[in-house]
Amino acid sequence: MALTLKQIAELTGGEVVGDPAVVVSRVAPIRDAQPGDITFIHNEKYAPFAKETKASAIIVSPELRSVGGSLIVARNPYLAYAKTVAALMEEPLRHWRGVHPTAVVAESARLGRDVSLGPHVVVEADAVIGDRVAILASAYIGHGARVGDDTVIHPNASIYSDAIVGKRCTIHANVSIGSSGFGWAPDGDRYERIPQVGKAVIGDDVSIGAGSVVNRGALGDTIIGNGTKIDSLVIVSHNVEVGENCLFVSHVGVSGSVKIGNHVTLGGQVGVAGHLEIGDNAQVAAQSGVSHSLAPDRVYFGSPARPIGHAKRTIAAIQKLPELRNEIKHVQKRVLEIAALLDKDVGEMSAASLGDEKPS
Amino acid sequence: MALTLKQIAELTGGEVVGDPAVVVSRVAPIRDAQPGDITFIHNEKYAPFAKETKASAIIVSPELRSVGGSLIVARNPYLAYAKTVAALMEEPLRHWRGVHPTAVVAESARLGRDVSLGPHVVVEADAVIGDRVAILASAYIGHGARVGDDTVIHPNASIYSDAIVGKRCTIHANVSIGSSGFGWAPDGDRYERIPQVGKAVIGDDVSIGAGSVVNRGALGDTIIGNGTKIDSLVIVSHNVEVGENCLFVSHVGVSGSVKIGNHVTLGGQVGVAGHLEIGDNAQVAAQSGVSHSLAPDRVYFGSPARPIGHAKRTIAAIQKLPELRNEIKHVQKRVLEIAALLDKDVGEMSAASLGDEKPS
Amino acid sequence: MALTLKQIAELTGGEVVGDPAVVVSRVAPIRDAQPGDITFIHNEKYAPFAKETKASAIIVSPELRSVGGSLIVARNPYLAYAKTVAALMEEPLRHWRGVHPTAVVAESARLGRDVSLGPHVVVEADAVIGDRVAILASAYIGHGARVGDDTVIHPNASIYSDAIVGKRCTIHANVSIGSSGFGWAPDGDRYERIPQVGKAVIGDDVSIGAGSVVNRGALGDTIIGNGTKIDSLVIVSHNVEVGENCLFVSHVGVSGSVKIGNHVTLGGQVGVAGHLEIGDNAQVAAQSGVSHSLAPDRVYFGSPARPIGHAKRTIAAIQKLPELRNEIKHVQKRVLEIAALLDKDVGEMSAASLGDEKPS
């Protein structure tokens, strides 16, 4: 595949600076790029490399339009880069086409048009598979589960009975959707299982990374909204409701019955306690622990998660604690000295304070 | 399915307040419930909804027996709720019945009565499968592994050779039981593998959530006690011994050779360092890091984990650090002023202290 | 299997103290060992058990050569122990030998000599499998993927298309190698997928624990160096480059484009933010959060990760915060008393300071 800058500008909604007839056939990082490549700058700190790169063209933001050389100027250069890679470089997903003879499809299951089922795929009774769905080797679609048009399910993924997966989703290898939530009623020292009779419902255009888990609901459903992207090894527990276009980075854990708005970002290893609400556009930095509901439109950090300004001041203060302790010791000493000068019983009281080294 | 309140009272050991002939056929959350539903209050903060709910009956604790309407009064309303859901709503687990023709069962494997093996299940040589066991599609039972009566193993789970799984267990999708522990002997810069020749031994009535991992032992065995419930994406390392009726929430990581008592709760994302002991009934709050052995019967929190009262005071103090810092600055200034008034060399010394802003 | 101490000394490069004709047939922990067993002390705190053990011999370090009884004295007793277990106790890995009739191998795939493919294994087109490779039940090898000689791949592992796995590797159950990285370009509120066209490249002698995930690269490759050992439920994101002989403990998460040197250790649940560098021989303690690049040859701890000495002083200071707060209150009180004695307006200012309890 090869494209002219004119074609890339049309594809990305960008503008050509320089010769629109320049041809590129590959996208490469700015320091590795060779003639015939197009590269990109989506962070100003890489701007100095624009002079040195061997690339034939660069995708840049409007601020960098005078950086020199042949350019595609785009308002959102990262998006333009994504579209250019898709046009120039992406190979089609390689998988078995059609229904492999070793796939096991129950008689009552319904398959759409142009469905691909790889070797050893299992589609159980009453399952419904949309058009152009691709299910790769050894993946499992349980009884009554539904998979929307154009969705891809990777090897060894397990979709439990009655789960619903939307259109144009990507479900990666070893994902589990619709497993029972962690619901146990204490009965003395032992635990009685609380039946989990709800479903897992995944919207359209959702991506779920390898090894992640979405539980079915206890009574109602667990819901993942349209366009939400989930990284690897994430757990979304029973009855969680996630809005649209959220990002959950790897190792996120969301406890039961949490309600998450639209366009929320949870950084890697973030944990969210049960029954909380997180407002639209909230962003929670990596490793934070969310123990209270979070208002929309703010950035949070820490464990417990707090608005990031406060959290960062707290962390800065923690880092200076050893010296703070020294300062207090200095002040205590000064106060003792002053008290001695004044020759009053104040001095005695201060000494008692200084000696108080045990935790209260 | 439909039951009278009289029948539900018998089933749950509760008491009817109101008309015992009232019939219900579904359990629903208090705000969603409709006529014909039964709902429940297991947290007093939901008591105000008792007046508004459309449910035909409510399961409540004795404290709420005068809340009005038809009631099931139960000492443990959460347990009564669990039993009512099981009676009214739970569908039987849907899976292939009998041994599917694509299942591969070694000649020396022994299958109990009424065993179900789904499509593409593999049971290796010398494995022993108990009565009424259900193994779903593409799950793997290794050489010499044993699975107890009435256990359910979900799709794509992998039970390594020689692992033992007890009776009435639930092993969810993509679980790995009996994989090698992380044992490496440094040999200069490289690592020599320490053979892992022990087993993974899972007791009766254990549940293991999707994607979780239980390693085999290095020399002895890794042991999970009867009745213990493990959530998703948990790792229990080699030679860990876990007692009975413990709860491990998702993303818990327990390092090698840890001994955990009975009825211990580990919250989500808790990490436990190697070779420690955790006493009976200890509870460790989410995201804590356990770096020392923990005494029984207490609640712990933080990283490092400490008794929760101390940990909470510490967190409260941390949150107030920025203002604490301001207070110290105020005091320092006051001391300087006093020293100046006294017209002594004390002032000079305090100034040195105030200027000392670099970390010690 | 049984060996004399003379044979064990040769095998391990150790020295016999006592009778070299003593025969042992099993390795056991020092407190469980019986006559006929050999045991080991690799930690001096277990030295007192040397008197009491029933073992016929003990592997010890040179410092303990006068502990009594029959000994193998080795410079690296942990390594000598590993070699002794391997010689005396390790059973061969049990799996199906040869290509099982239910394995599906594409016509264009190439298999080396003495390859074992278990039941329901899938090897897609253009894949290349080295000599003596063992792939266990239901594992998946994607289009064009390569697996080096003598590697073992456990059940239900998924190797995506074009991934490369080196020689003598162990890939555990339910591992995913080569899944798409988490690359999304914001386009207003929604996200556009950034195609992931690189590969996952795993070196020789690498071990990857059950359920772990290694993403393919976005443009270039994700690389795991020779000899690196990865525990369970770890995620290595796109374009990460990991050097040789690293150890990543369970639940580690490494964000995109991180460069990690040789012989680096990341403790359990450590998170590393994107685009950082970690120098050779760095060690990061469990649960740390790495938010800045780390210099080589040091030990780090905390979130954010810092040199461990500083981090431990900070943690000690945090634990003493409640009493620090009390000390400040005492000093404030003393200063007020002194100011009152001096009968000046200083007192008024201090009172204002004391009353200032709200966060700044």
Coordinates of C-alpha atoms in Angstrom, one line a residue, chain B residues 166-353:
Chain B
G166 CA -12.9 -31.2 46.2
K167 CA -16.6 -31.8 46.1
R168 CA -19.3 -29.2 45.3
C169 CA -16.7 -26.7 44.0
T170 CA -17.2 -24.1 41.3
I171 CA -14.1 -23.5 39.1
H172 CA -14.8 -20.6 36.7
A173 CA -13.6 -20.0 33.2
N174 CA -9.9 -19.6 32.4
V175 CA -8.8 -20.6 35.9
S176 CA -5.4 -22.3 36.2
I177 CA -4.9 -24.7 39.1
G178 CA -1.6 -26.4 39.7
S179 CA 0.7 -24.3 37.5
S180 CA 4.3 -24.0 38.6
G181 CA 5.1 -21.5 41.3
F182 CA 7.6 -18.7 40.8
G183 CA 10.7 -20.4 42.2
W184 CA 14.1 -19.4 40.9
A185 CA 17.5 -19.8 42.4
P186 CA 20.0 -17.1 41.4
D187 CA 23.1 -18.4 39.7
G188 CA 25.1 -15.3 39.0
D189 CA 22.9 -13.1 36.9
R190 CA 20.8 -15.8 35.6
Y191 CA 18.1 -17.9 37.3
E192 CA 17.9 -21.7 37.7
R193 CA 14.5 -23.2 38.0
I194 CA 13.5 -24.8 41.3
P195 CA 11.5 -27.8 40.4
Q196 CA 7.9 -27.6 41.7
V197 CA 7.0 -31.1 42.7
G198 CA 4.2 -30.5 45.1
K199 CA 0.4 -30.4 44.3
A200 CA -2.4 -27.9 44.4
V201 CA -5.1 -29.2 46.7
I202 CA -8.5 -27.5 46.7
G203 CA -11.0 -28.5 49.5
D204 CA -14.8 -29.0 49.3
D205 CA -17.3 -26.2 48.6
V206 CA -14.6 -23.9 47.3
S207 CA -15.4 -21.3 44.6
I208 CA -12.6 -19.9 42.3
G209 CA -13.5 -16.9 40.1
A210 CA -12.7 -16.5 36.5
G211 CA -9.0 -16.1 35.5
S212 CA -7.6 -16.9 39.0
V213 CA -4.5 -19.0 39.5
V214 CA -3.5 -21.5 42.3
N215 CA 0.1 -22.7 41.9
R216 CA 1.2 -26.2 42.8
G217 CA 3.6 -26.6 45.8
A218 CA 7.4 -26.5 45.5
L219 CA 8.0 -29.5 47.8
G220 CA 4.8 -29.8 49.8
D221 CA 1.3 -28.8 48.6
T222 CA -0.6 -25.6 48.2
I223 CA -3.8 -26.0 50.1
I224 CA -7.2 -24.2 49.9
G225 CA -9.5 -25.1 52.8
N226 CA -13.1 -26.2 52.7
G227 CA -15.7 -23.5 52.0
T228 CA -13.2 -20.8 51.0
K229 CA -14.4 -18.4 48.2
I230 CA -11.9 -16.8 45.8
D231 CA -12.9 -14.0 43.5
S232 CA -11.6 -13.3 40.0
L233 CA -7.9 -12.8 38.9
V234 CA -6.5 -13.8 42.3
I235 CA -3.1 -15.6 42.6
V236 CA -2.4 -18.0 45.4
S237 CA 1.3 -19.0 45.2
H238 CA 3.2 -22.2 45.9
N239 CA 2.9 -23.7 49.4
V240 CA 0.4 -21.2 50.6
E241 CA -2.0 -22.9 53.1
V242 CA -5.4 -21.2 53.3
G243 CA -7.9 -22.3 56.0
E244 CA -11.7 -22.8 55.8
N245 CA -14.3 -20.2 54.9
C246 CA -12.0 -17.5 53.8
L247 CA -13.0 -14.8 51.3
F248 CA -10.4 -13.4 48.9
V249 CA -11.7 -10.5 46.7
S250 CA -10.4 -9.9 43.2
H251 CA -6.8 -9.2 42.4
V252 CA -5.6 -10.5 45.7
G253 CA -2.0 -11.8 45.5
V254 CA -0.7 -14.2 48.2
S255 CA 3.1 -14.9 48.0
G256 CA 4.7 -18.2 48.7
S257 CA 4.5 -20.2 51.9
V258 CA 2.0 -17.9 53.6
K259 CA -0.3 -19.6 56.2
I260 CA -3.8 -18.1 56.5
G261 CA -6.2 -19.2 59.2
N262 CA -9.9 -19.8 59.0
H263 CA -12.6 -17.2 58.2
V264 CA -10.0 -14.6 57.0
T265 CA -11.1 -11.9 54.6
L266 CA -8.7 -10.3 52.2
G267 CA -10.1 -7.2 50.3
G268 CA -9.6 -6.4 46.7
Q269 CA -6.0 -5.9 45.5
V270 CA -4.5 -6.9 48.8
G271 CA -0.9 -8.2 48.6
V272 CA 0.6 -10.6 51.1
A273 CA 4.4 -11.0 51.3
G274 CA 5.9 -14.5 51.6
H275 CA 6.3 -16.7 54.6
L276 CA 3.8 -14.7 56.8
E277 CA 1.0 -16.0 59.0
I278 CA -2.5 -14.4 59.2
G279 CA -4.6 -15.4 62.1
D280 CA -8.2 -16.7 62.2
N281 CA -11.0 -14.1 61.5
A282 CA -8.5 -11.4 60.5
Q283 CA -9.9 -8.9 57.9
V284 CA -7.6 -6.9 55.7
A285 CA -9.1 -3.9 53.9
A286 CA -8.8 -3.4 50.1
Q287 CA -5.4 -2.4 48.6
S288 CA -3.5 -3.2 51.8
G289 CA 0.0 -4.6 51.7
V290 CA 0.7 -7.2 54.4
S291 CA 4.4 -7.2 55.2
H292 CA 4.2 -8.7 58.7
S293 CA 2.3 -11.5 60.2
L294 CA -1.2 -10.5 61.5
A295 CA -2.8 -11.5 64.7
P296 CA -6.3 -13.1 64.6
D297 CA -9.7 -11.4 65.1
R298 CA -8.7 -7.9 64.1
V299 CA -9.3 -5.6 61.1
Y300 CA -6.2 -4.3 59.2
F301 CA -5.6 -1.6 56.7
G302 CA -2.9 0.2 54.8
S303 CA 0.5 -0.5 53.3
P304 CA 2.1 -1.7 55.5
A305 CA -1.1 -3.2 56.9
R306 CA -1.8 -2.1 60.5
P307 CA -4.8 -2.3 62.9
I308 CA -7.4 -0.2 61.1
G309 CA -7.8 2.4 63.9
H310 CA -4.2 3.3 63.7
A311 CA -4.2 3.2 59.9
K312 CA -7.2 5.5 59.8
R313 CA -5.7 8.0 62.2
T314 CA -2.6 8.0 60.1
I315 CA -4.5 8.6 56.9
A316 CA -6.5 11.4 58.5
A317 CA -3.2 13.0 59.7
I318 CA -1.7 12.6 56.2
Q319 CA -4.7 14.4 54.7
K320 CA -4.0 17.3 57.0
L321 CA -0.3 17.4 56.3
P322 CA -0.4 20.6 54.2
E323 CA -2.1 22.5 56.9
L324 CA 0.2 21.0 59.6
R325 CA 3.1 22.3 57.6
N326 CA 1.5 25.8 57.6
E327 CA 1.0 25.6 61.4
I328 CA 4.7 24.8 61.9
K329 CA 5.6 27.7 59.7
H330 CA 3.4 29.9 61.9
V331 CA 5.0 28.6 65.1
Q332 CA 8.5 29.1 63.7
K333 CA 7.6 32.7 62.8
R334 CA 6.2 33.4 66.3
V335 CA 9.3 31.9 67.9
L336 CA 11.4 34.2 65.8
E337 CA 9.4 37.2 66.9
I338 CA 9.6 36.3 70.5
A339 CA 13.3 35.8 70.2
A340 CA 13.7 39.2 68.6
L341 CA 11.7 40.7 71.5
L342 CA 14.1 39.1 73.9
D343 CA 17.0 40.5 71.9
K344 CA 19.0 37.3 72.3
D345 CA 21.1 35.0 70.1
V346 CA 18.2 32.6 70.2
G347 CA 16.8 34.5 67.2
E348 CA 19.8 33.7 65.1
M349 CA 19.6 30.1 65.8
S350 CA 15.9 30.0 64.9
A351 CA 16.6 31.7 61.6
A352 CA 19.0 29.0 60.7
S353 CA 16.3 26.4 61.4

